[in-house]
DNA sequence: ACCTGAACACCGTTCAAGT
DNA sequence: ACCTGAACACCGTTCAAGT
């Protein structure tokens, strides 16, 4: 026995982290495993199924925070943002089975079916948009740095009173925006 | 002058309707236009840009319903569902520019920035999931029909007291579910 | 059970060259 | 300005065959 299904999913997540969703091809996953592309089809019927299994693993990190729907959504967001393109992977897979996932059931027990659906769609969508923006900003910052890095580096910038990088500011604002939207929905549920 | 940018977008929407998002390749759009694939790159820098232009056209149909945020979201949903895979196209393109679209500005004028973001993310996500489910159900019904069509057809089924098809029931339930989620968010905004 | 090797039918994008 | 023709570097998936 050379590779299990779990090995395939792990390899796929490694490729996702290294190359992003666009670069996460069946051929590259096979190469990561040291195997021919066709070998993957012994473990998985198609790429879509592999992506769904990856989504399950990404989201499995949000297992705690049982009782509180707000904490649960925040944990879900954190789990998605912790993996490169994680929100895209989860959101795409989720569209296929909303109404049938274990996550939704657990949330539905707390706030009802409509509330759970609303919270999840918002959480997935906001995380997806956040990750897209942060990624684009990081790329832009990289390009600016390549064009001409700031003299003195971060230490000098901090001494000049710029204690937070623009990226950190954007990240904090997006997190706050997420929280406000969450509170709007939770208020509507009462 | 053979083809304009508008012609390219129109051709792409025709291919989308006929083949779905998966079949909407640059090569097929070019064929629809009677042109070599490379000719498209005179009008558009890449496929992603073309998809964004398609999204704008799909959503342009929701121009009316100015004053009422609820009506606006319903019109948006209708516009997306009216085109095959329309919700996917719009949602994907939207992730790239949430916070920068004209649609969001108009909604923000009515309910504030956080409210607009929340409503849009929910509307896009729900429409995407709805379209996915209805499409899968339609495929399933087709397969069932191929396996053995109901004797007598719809007329006999209706006479037997089954006045609505399962597809129509699912569609109505999804529309109702969408409305309830919308009302949760709108209640939270007050 | 798990994998190889080879093939099929595609992709998006670039680029010199034409009119 | 708009397009052709040819090429480059890839895809997902299938299938007979090996161990």
Short mmCIF file of C-alpha atoms (C1' of nucleotides) in Angstrom, two decimals:
data_model
loop_
_atom_site.label_atom_id
_atom_site.label_comp_id
_atom_site.label_asym_id
_atom_site.label_seq_id
_atom_site.Cartn_x
_atom_site.Cartn_y
_atom_site.Cartn_z
CA UNK A 1 0.00 0.00 0.00
CA UNK A 2 1.72 3.16 -1.20
CA UNK A 3 -0.71 6.05 -0.71
CA UNK A 4 -4.05 6.43 1.04
CA UNK A 5 -6.83 8.91 0.31
CA UNK A 6 -5.67 10.93 3.30
CA UNK A 7 -2.20 11.14 1.75
CA UNK A 8 -3.68 12.47 -1.47
CA UNK A 9 -5.64 15.18 0.38
CA UNK A 10 -2.56 16.16 2.39
CA UNK A 11 -0.46 16.43 -0.76
CA UNK A 12 -3.17 18.52 -2.41
CA UNK A 13 -3.21 20.91 0.55
CA UNK A 14 0.57 21.24 0.35
CA UNK A 15 0.34 22.10 -3.34
CA UNK A 16 -2.48 24.57 -2.61
CA UNK A 17 -0.33 26.34 -0.02
CA UNK A 18 2.68 26.46 -2.35
CA UNK A 19 1.01 27.28 -5.68
CA UNK A 20 -2.45 28.62 -4.93
CA UNK A 21 -5.75 27.27 -6.24
CA UNK A 22 -4.88 28.05 -9.85
CA UNK A 23 -1.69 26.02 -9.63
CA UNK A 24 -3.31 23.15 -7.78
CA UNK A 25 -3.67 20.76 -10.72
CA UNK A 26 -4.11 17.02 -10.54
CA UNK A 27 -0.77 16.68 -12.27
CA UNK A 28 1.02 18.72 -9.64
CA UNK A 29 -0.64 16.85 -6.80
CA UNK A 30 0.53 13.63 -8.42
CA UNK A 31 4.06 15.01 -8.74
CA UNK A 32 4.01 16.03 -5.06
CA UNK A 33 3.19 12.40 -4.30
CA UNK A 34 5.83 11.06 -6.71
CA UNK A 35 3.19 9.28 -8.73
CA UNK A 36 1.64 9.40 -12.20
CA UNK A 37 -1.46 11.64 -12.60
CA UNK A 38 -3.62 8.66 -13.45
CA UNK A 39 -2.85 7.11 -10.06
CA UNK A 40 -4.97 9.79 -8.34
CA UNK A 41 -8.10 8.39 -9.95
CA UNK A 42 -7.73 5.30 -7.89
CA UNK A 43 -8.44 7.40 -4.78
CA UNK A 44 -10.85 10.02 -6.08
CA UNK A 45 -13.37 10.03 -8.96
CA UNK A 46 -12.53 13.56 -10.11
CA UNK A 47 -10.95 16.87 -9.14
CA UNK A 48 -14.17 18.32 -7.77
CA UNK A 49 -14.36 15.57 -5.18
CA UNK A 50 -10.75 16.18 -4.17
CA UNK A 51 -11.53 19.88 -3.69
CA UNK A 52 -14.50 19.00 -1.48
CA UNK A 53 -12.28 16.78 0.69
CA UNK A 54 -9.75 19.60 0.95
CA UNK A 55 -12.55 21.96 2.02
CA UNK A 56 -13.57 19.54 4.78
CA UNK A 57 -10.03 19.44 6.12
CA UNK A 58 -9.64 23.23 6.01
CA UNK A 59 -12.85 23.69 7.94
CA UNK A 60 -12.18 20.89 10.42
CA UNK A 61 -9.93 23.32 12.31
CA UNK A 62 -13.00 25.23 13.48
CA UNK A 63 -14.33 22.40 15.59
CA UNK A 64 -14.37 24.18 18.93
CA UNK A 65 -16.54 27.19 19.86
CA UNK A 66 -19.62 25.02 20.08
CA UNK A 67 -22.19 27.07 21.90
CA UNK A 68 -21.78 30.56 20.50
CA UNK A 69 -22.76 31.22 16.87
CA UNK A 70 -20.62 34.36 16.70
CA UNK A 71 -17.50 32.57 17.91
CA UNK A 72 -18.25 29.73 15.55
CA UNK A 73 -18.37 32.01 12.49
CA UNK A 74 -15.17 33.75 13.57
CA UNK A 75 -13.42 30.39 13.98
CA UNK A 76 -14.66 29.36 10.54
CA UNK A 77 -13.29 32.55 9.04
CA UNK A 78 -9.94 32.06 10.76
CA UNK A 79 -9.69 28.48 9.51
CA UNK A 80 -10.32 29.55 5.92
CA UNK A 81 -7.92 32.50 6.02
CA UNK A 82 -5.18 30.31 7.52
CA UNK A 83 -4.80 28.42 4.23
CA UNK A 84 -3.83 30.04 0.94
CA UNK A 85 -6.99 30.39 -1.19
CA UNK A 86 -8.79 28.47 1.57
CA UNK A 87 -11.92 30.63 1.36
CA UNK A 88 -12.24 29.99 -2.37
CA UNK A 89 -11.91 26.26 -1.91
CA UNK A 90 -14.50 26.14 0.88
CA UNK A 91 -16.96 28.55 -0.74
CA UNK A 92 -16.89 26.69 -4.06
CA UNK A 93 -17.39 23.32 -2.41
CA UNK A 94 -20.05 24.74 -0.09
CA UNK A 95 -22.25 25.99 -2.94
CA UNK A 96 -22.64 22.37 -3.92
CA UNK A 97 -23.95 21.12 -0.64
CA UNK A 98 -25.44 23.97 1.33
CA UNK A 99 -28.25 22.42 3.28
CA UNK A 100 -26.37 19.15 3.59
CA UNK A 101 -23.21 19.91 5.57
CA UNK A 102 -22.47 18.98 9.15
CA UNK A 103 -21.31 22.52 9.87
CA UNK A 104 -24.66 23.95 8.83
CA UNK A 105 -26.52 21.49 11.02
CA UNK A 106 -24.54 22.48 14.08
CA UNK A 107 -25.21 26.14 13.43
CA UNK A 108 -28.87 25.47 12.67
CA UNK A 109 -29.26 23.92 16.11
CA UNK A 110 -28.27 27.29 17.58
CA UNK A 111 -30.05 29.82 15.37
CA UNK A 112 -32.45 27.90 13.13
CA UNK A 113 -32.10 26.82 9.50
CA UNK A 114 -32.57 30.25 7.93
CA UNK A 115 -30.20 31.87 10.37
CA UNK A 116 -27.56 29.23 9.79
CA UNK A 117 -27.77 29.61 6.03
CA UNK A 118 -27.59 33.36 6.24
CA UNK A 119 -24.62 33.34 8.61
CA UNK A 120 -22.70 30.78 6.55
CA UNK A 121 -23.25 32.47 3.20
CA UNK A 122 -22.12 35.75 4.71
CA UNK A 123 -19.10 34.18 6.42
CA UNK A 124 -17.95 32.35 3.28
CA UNK A 125 -18.52 35.35 1.03
CA UNK A 126 -16.78 37.83 3.30
CA UNK A 127 -13.80 35.55 3.83
CA UNK A 128 -13.49 34.99 0.09
CA UNK A 129 -13.54 38.70 -0.65
CA UNK A 130 -11.11 39.38 2.22
CA UNK A 131 -8.63 36.81 1.02
CA UNK A 132 -8.80 38.13 -2.54
CA UNK A 133 -8.14 41.68 -1.37
CA UNK A 134 -5.30 40.80 0.98
CA UNK A 135 -3.66 38.71 -1.71
CA UNK A 136 -3.91 41.52 -4.27
CA UNK A 137 -2.55 43.99 -1.72
CA UNK A 138 0.36 41.70 -0.90
CA UNK A 139 1.16 41.41 -4.60
CA UNK A 140 1.02 45.18 -4.97
CA UNK A 141 3.30 45.70 -1.97
CA UNK A 142 5.73 43.19 -3.41
CA UNK A 143 5.78 45.07 -6.72
CA UNK A 144 6.31 48.39 -4.92
CA UNK A 145 9.14 46.87 -2.93
CA UNK A 146 10.77 45.50 -6.08
CA UNK A 147 10.47 48.96 -7.68
CA UNK A 148 12.17 50.66 -4.70
CA UNK A 149 12.22 49.36 -1.12
CA UNK A 150 11.67 51.94 1.65
CA UNK A 151 15.02 53.24 2.92
CA UNK A 152 15.92 51.85 6.32
CA UNK A 153 13.31 49.09 6.37
CA UNK A 154 10.49 48.55 8.90
CA UNK A 155 12.54 49.66 11.93
CA UNK A 156 13.10 53.13 10.51
CA UNK A 157 9.47 53.36 9.37
CA UNK A 158 8.36 52.47 12.90
CA UNK A 159 10.69 55.06 14.43
CA UNK A 160 9.14 57.63 12.08
CA UNK A 161 5.76 56.92 13.68
CA UNK A 162 4.39 54.40 11.15
CA UNK A 163 3.96 51.59 13.63
CA UNK A 164 1.64 49.44 11.49
CA UNK A 165 2.19 48.29 7.93
CA UNK A 166 -0.57 49.08 5.39
CA UNK A 167 -1.24 45.35 5.09
CA UNK A 168 -1.87 45.01 8.82
CA UNK A 169 -4.22 48.00 8.74
CA UNK A 170 -6.21 46.52 5.85
CA UNK A 171 -6.40 43.18 7.63
CA UNK A 172 -7.66 44.76 10.84
CA UNK A 173 -10.27 46.81 8.99
CA UNK A 174 -11.54 43.76 7.11
CA UNK A 175 -11.81 41.83 10.35
CA UNK A 176 -13.79 44.67 11.92
CA UNK A 177 -16.03 44.87 8.85
CA UNK A 178 -16.68 41.14 9.15
CA UNK A 179 -17.64 41.54 12.77
CA UNK A 180 -20.08 44.37 12.07
CA UNK A 181 -21.85 42.36 9.36
CA UNK A 182 -22.04 39.40 11.72
CA UNK A 183 -23.63 41.60 14.37
CA UNK A 184 -26.19 42.90 11.90
CA UNK A 185 -27.32 39.36 11.11
CA UNK A 186 -27.29 38.26 14.75
CA UNK A 187 -29.35 41.32 15.70
CA UNK A 188 -31.85 40.39 12.99
CA UNK A 189 -32.13 36.91 14.48
CA UNK A 190 -33.49 38.32 17.74
CA UNK B 1 -14.02 47.21 -38.20
CA UNK B 2 -15.14 43.64 -37.72
CA UNK B 3 -15.96 43.18 -34.02
CA UNK B 4 -16.27 45.53 -31.06
CA UNK B 5 -15.75 44.76 -27.38
CA UNK B 6 -19.53 44.71 -26.99
CA UNK B 7 -19.72 42.03 -29.69
CA UNK B 8 -17.19 39.92 -27.80
CA UNK B 9 -19.16 40.19 -24.55
CA UNK B 10 -22.42 39.32 -26.35
CA UNK B 11 -20.83 36.28 -27.97
CA UNK B 12 -19.42 35.18 -24.60
CA UNK B 13 -22.88 35.42 -23.02
CA UNK B 14 -24.32 33.35 -25.86
CA UNK B 15 -21.69 30.66 -25.29
CA UNK B 16 -22.35 30.81 -21.53
CA UNK B 17 -26.06 30.22 -22.09
CA UNK B 18 -25.41 27.34 -24.50
CA UNK B 19 -22.48 25.59 -22.80
CA UNK B 20 -22.37 26.77 -19.19
CA UNK B 21 -19.44 28.38 -17.42
CA UNK B 22 -17.27 25.29 -17.78
CA UNK B 23 -17.70 25.28 -21.54
CA UNK B 24 -17.22 29.01 -21.91
CA UNK B 25 -13.64 28.96 -23.17
CA UNK B 26 -11.86 31.70 -25.06
CA UNK B 27 -11.62 29.34 -27.99
CA UNK B 28 -15.36 28.75 -28.10
CA UNK B 29 -16.14 32.45 -27.79
CA UNK B 30 -13.79 33.05 -30.72
CA UNK B 31 -15.52 30.32 -32.73
CA UNK B 32 -18.92 31.88 -31.94
CA UNK B 33 -17.53 35.09 -33.45
CA UNK B 34 -15.99 33.30 -36.44
CA UNK B 35 -12.53 34.44 -35.48
CA UNK B 36 -9.21 33.01 -34.28
CA UNK B 37 -8.75 32.74 -30.47
CA UNK B 38 -5.86 35.18 -30.56
CA UNK B 39 -8.14 37.87 -31.99
CA UNK B 40 -9.96 38.14 -28.64
CA UNK B 41 -6.83 39.53 -27.03
CA UNK B 42 -7.20 42.63 -29.11
CA UNK B 43 -10.38 43.44 -27.16
CA UNK B 44 -9.61 42.07 -23.71
CA UNK B 45 -6.35 41.49 -21.80
CA UNK B 46 -7.38 38.11 -20.38
CA UNK B 47 -10.29 35.80 -19.64
CA UNK B 48 -10.84 37.18 -16.14
CA UNK B 49 -11.56 40.62 -17.57
CA UNK B 50 -14.02 39.16 -20.03
CA UNK B 51 -15.82 37.40 -17.16
CA UNK B 52 -16.04 40.69 -15.25
CA UNK B 53 -17.59 42.40 -18.28
CA UNK B 54 -20.07 39.55 -18.58
CA UNK B 55 -20.95 39.97 -14.90
CA UNK B 56 -21.64 43.67 -15.44
CA UNK B 57 -24.03 42.88 -18.28
CA UNK B 58 -25.83 40.18 -16.31
CA UNK B 59 -26.36 42.53 -13.40
CA UNK B 60 -27.29 45.53 -15.56
CA UNK B 61 -30.78 44.04 -15.81
CA UNK B 62 -31.42 44.94 -12.16
CA UNK B 63 -31.29 48.70 -12.77
CA UNK B 64 -34.79 49.56 -11.53
CA UNK B 65 -36.03 49.17 -7.93
CA UNK B 66 -34.02 52.17 -6.80
CA UNK B 67 -35.43 53.14 -3.45
CA UNK B 68 -36.08 49.82 -1.72
CA UNK B 69 -33.12 47.66 -0.66
CA UNK B 70 -35.26 44.53 -0.50
CA UNK B 71 -36.63 44.98 -4.00
CA UNK B 72 -33.11 45.73 -5.19
CA UNK B 73 -31.70 42.46 -3.84
CA UNK B 74 -34.60 40.49 -5.30
CA UNK B 75 -34.04 42.13 -8.70
CA UNK B 76 -30.34 41.28 -8.47
CA UNK B 77 -31.16 37.68 -7.69
CA UNK B 78 -33.60 37.47 -10.60
CA UNK B 79 -31.04 38.92 -12.99
CA UNK B 80 -28.43 36.34 -11.96
CA UNK B 81 -30.82 33.39 -12.11
CA UNK B 82 -32.06 34.45 -15.55
CA UNK B 83 -28.70 33.51 -17.11
CA UNK B 84 -27.20 30.02 -17.03
CA UNK B 85 -24.44 29.97 -14.39
CA UNK B 86 -25.06 33.72 -13.99
CA UNK B 87 -24.69 33.65 -10.20
CA UNK B 88 -21.29 31.96 -10.47
CA UNK B 89 -20.04 34.50 -12.96
CA UNK B 90 -21.23 37.45 -10.88
CA UNK B 91 -20.09 36.06 -7.52
CA UNK B 92 -16.61 35.24 -8.82
CA UNK B 93 -16.16 38.64 -10.39
CA UNK B 94 -17.63 40.36 -7.33
CA UNK B 95 -15.10 38.87 -4.94
CA UNK B 96 -12.50 40.78 -6.88
CA UNK B 97 -14.03 44.19 -6.46
CA UNK B 98 -16.35 44.22 -3.51
CA UNK B 99 -16.09 47.71 -2.14
CA UNK B 100 -15.55 49.15 -5.60
CA UNK B 101 -18.69 48.37 -7.57
CA UNK B 102 -21.41 50.79 -8.60
CA UNK B 103 -24.06 48.40 -7.32
CA UNK B 104 -22.59 48.40 -3.85
CA UNK B 105 -22.47 52.20 -3.78
CA UNK B 106 -26.14 52.46 -4.65
CA UNK B 107 -27.06 50.01 -1.91
CA UNK B 108 -24.72 51.70 0.57
CA UNK B 109 -26.60 54.96 0.06
CA UNK B 110 -29.71 53.21 1.36
CA UNK B 111 -28.43 51.07 4.22
CA UNK B 112 -24.82 52.09 4.91
CA UNK B 113 -21.57 50.41 3.85
CA UNK B 114 -21.75 47.46 6.25
CA UNK B 115 -25.36 46.78 5.43
CA UNK B 116 -24.68 46.91 1.69
CA UNK B 117 -21.77 44.48 1.96
CA UNK B 118 -23.77 42.09 4.09
CA UNK B 119 -26.80 42.16 1.80
CA UNK B 120 -24.71 41.69 -1.35
CA UNK B 121 -22.62 38.82 0.00
CA UNK B 122 -25.77 37.09 1.13
CA UNK B 123 -27.58 37.73 -2.17
CA UNK B 124 -24.67 36.47 -4.29
CA UNK B 125 -24.05 33.44 -2.11
CA UNK B 126 -27.68 32.39 -1.93
CA UNK B 127 -28.19 32.82 -5.66
CA UNK B 128 -25.08 30.77 -6.38
CA UNK B 129 -26.20 27.96 -4.13
CA UNK B 130 -29.74 28.11 -5.55
CA UNK B 131 -28.55 27.90 -9.12
CA UNK B 132 -26.26 24.98 -8.30
CA UNK B 133 -29.10 23.06 -6.65
CA UNK B 134 -31.67 23.75 -9.36
CA UNK B 135 -29.19 22.71 -12.02
CA UNK B 136 -28.37 19.46 -10.22
CA UNK B 137 -32.07 18.77 -9.72
CA UNK B 138 -32.77 19.41 -13.40
CA UNK B 139 -30.01 16.98 -14.35
CA UNK B 140 -31.42 14.39 -11.97
CA UNK B 141 -34.91 14.81 -13.38
CA UNK B 142 -33.54 14.42 -16.88
CA UNK B 143 -31.79 11.20 -15.88
CA UNK B 144 -34.99 9.89 -14.27
CA UNK B 145 -36.95 10.78 -17.38
CA UNK B 146 -34.44 8.98 -19.60
CA UNK B 147 -34.67 5.93 -17.32
CA UNK B 148 -38.46 5.84 -17.55
CA UNK B 149 -40.74 8.82 -18.29
CA UNK B 150 -43.97 9.09 -16.25
CA UNK B 151 -46.85 7.48 -18.14
CA UNK B 152 -49.27 10.01 -19.60
CA UNK B 153 -47.01 13.03 -19.16
CA UNK B 154 -47.66 16.25 -17.16
CA UNK B 155 -51.33 16.45 -18.08
CA UNK B 156 -52.12 13.10 -16.49
CA UNK B 157 -49.95 13.92 -13.46
CA UNK B 158 -51.90 17.18 -13.05
CA UNK B 159 -55.24 15.40 -13.33
CA UNK B 160 -54.04 13.03 -10.60
CA UNK B 161 -53.68 16.01 -8.28
CA UNK B 162 -49.95 16.67 -8.71
CA UNK B 163 -50.37 20.22 -9.97
CA UNK B 164 -46.76 21.35 -9.39
CA UNK B 165 -43.59 19.64 -10.61
CA UNK B 166 -40.90 18.87 -8.01
CA UNK B 167 -38.63 21.42 -9.71
CA UNK B 168 -41.20 24.19 -9.29
CA UNK B 169 -41.64 23.29 -5.61
CA UNK B 170 -37.86 23.42 -5.02
CA UNK B 171 -37.65 26.73 -6.82
CA UNK B 172 -40.44 28.25 -4.74
CA UNK B 173 -38.93 27.00 -1.49
CA UNK B 174 -35.51 28.44 -2.39
CA UNK B 175 -37.10 31.77 -3.23
CA UNK B 176 -38.89 31.79 0.12
CA UNK B 177 -35.68 30.85 1.91
CA UNK B 178 -33.92 33.72 0.19
CA UNK B 179 -36.62 36.13 1.32
CA UNK B 180 -36.45 35.00 4.95
CA UNK B 181 -32.68 35.50 5.07
CA UNK B 182 -33.09 38.92 3.51
CA UNK B 183 -35.61 39.83 6.18
CA UNK B 184 -33.25 38.69 8.94
CA UNK B 185 -30.53 41.03 7.67
CA UNK B 186 -32.94 43.92 7.10
CA UNK B 187 -34.32 43.48 10.62
CA UNK B 188 -30.77 43.62 11.96
CA UNK B 189 -30.20 46.88 10.15
CA UNK B 190 -32.97 48.60 12.16
"C1'" DA C 1 -5.17 -2.50 -4.16
"C1'" DC C 2 -2.25 0.65 -6.21
"C1'" DC C 3 0.29 2.16 -9.89
"C1'" DT C 4 2.58 3.02 -14.92
"C1'" DG C 5 2.65 4.68 -19.73
"C1'" DA C 6 0.54 6.41 -23.33
"C1'" DA C 7 -2.93 8.66 -25.34
"C1'" DC C 8 -7.28 11.88 -26.22
"C1'" DA C 9 -9.32 16.05 -26.45
"C1'" DC C 10 -8.83 19.98 -24.88
"C1'" DC C 11 -7.02 24.75 -22.42
"C1'" DG C 12 -5.12 30.30 -22.01
"C1'" DT C 13 -1.86 33.14 -23.92
"C1'" DT C 14 1.93 35.09 -26.95
"C1'" DC C 15 3.79 36.82 -31.07
"C1'" DA C 16 5.26 37.80 -35.64
"C1'" DA C 17 2.94 38.89 -39.62
"C1'" DG C 18 -0.79 40.43 -42.53
"C1'" DT C 19 -4.66 44.22 -44.23
"C1'" DA D 1 -7.59 48.79 -35.68
"C1'" DC D 2 -8.53 44.13 -36.19
"C1'" DC D 3 -7.22 39.75 -37.44
"C1'" DT D 4 -4.46 35.13 -38.96
"C1'" DG D 5 -1.41 31.13 -38.19
"C1'" DA D 6 1.49 28.80 -35.59
"C1'" DA D 7 3.37 27.75 -31.56
"C1'" DC D 8 4.24 27.09 -26.19
"C1'" DA D 9 3.28 25.20 -22.05
"C1'" DC D 10 -0.01 23.35 -20.03
"C1'" DC D 11 -4.86 20.87 -18.53
"C1'" DG D 12 -8.49 16.63 -16.68
"C1'" DT D 13 -9.53 12.12 -17.64
"C1'" DT D 14 -9.45 7.27 -19.62
"C1'" DC D 15 -7.66 2.79 -20.22
"C1'" DA D 16 -5.01 -1.22 -20.99
"C1'" DA D 17 -1.44 -3.26 -18.63
"C1'" DG D 18 1.61 -4.27 -14.86
"C1'" DT D 19 2.70 -5.97 -9.53
#
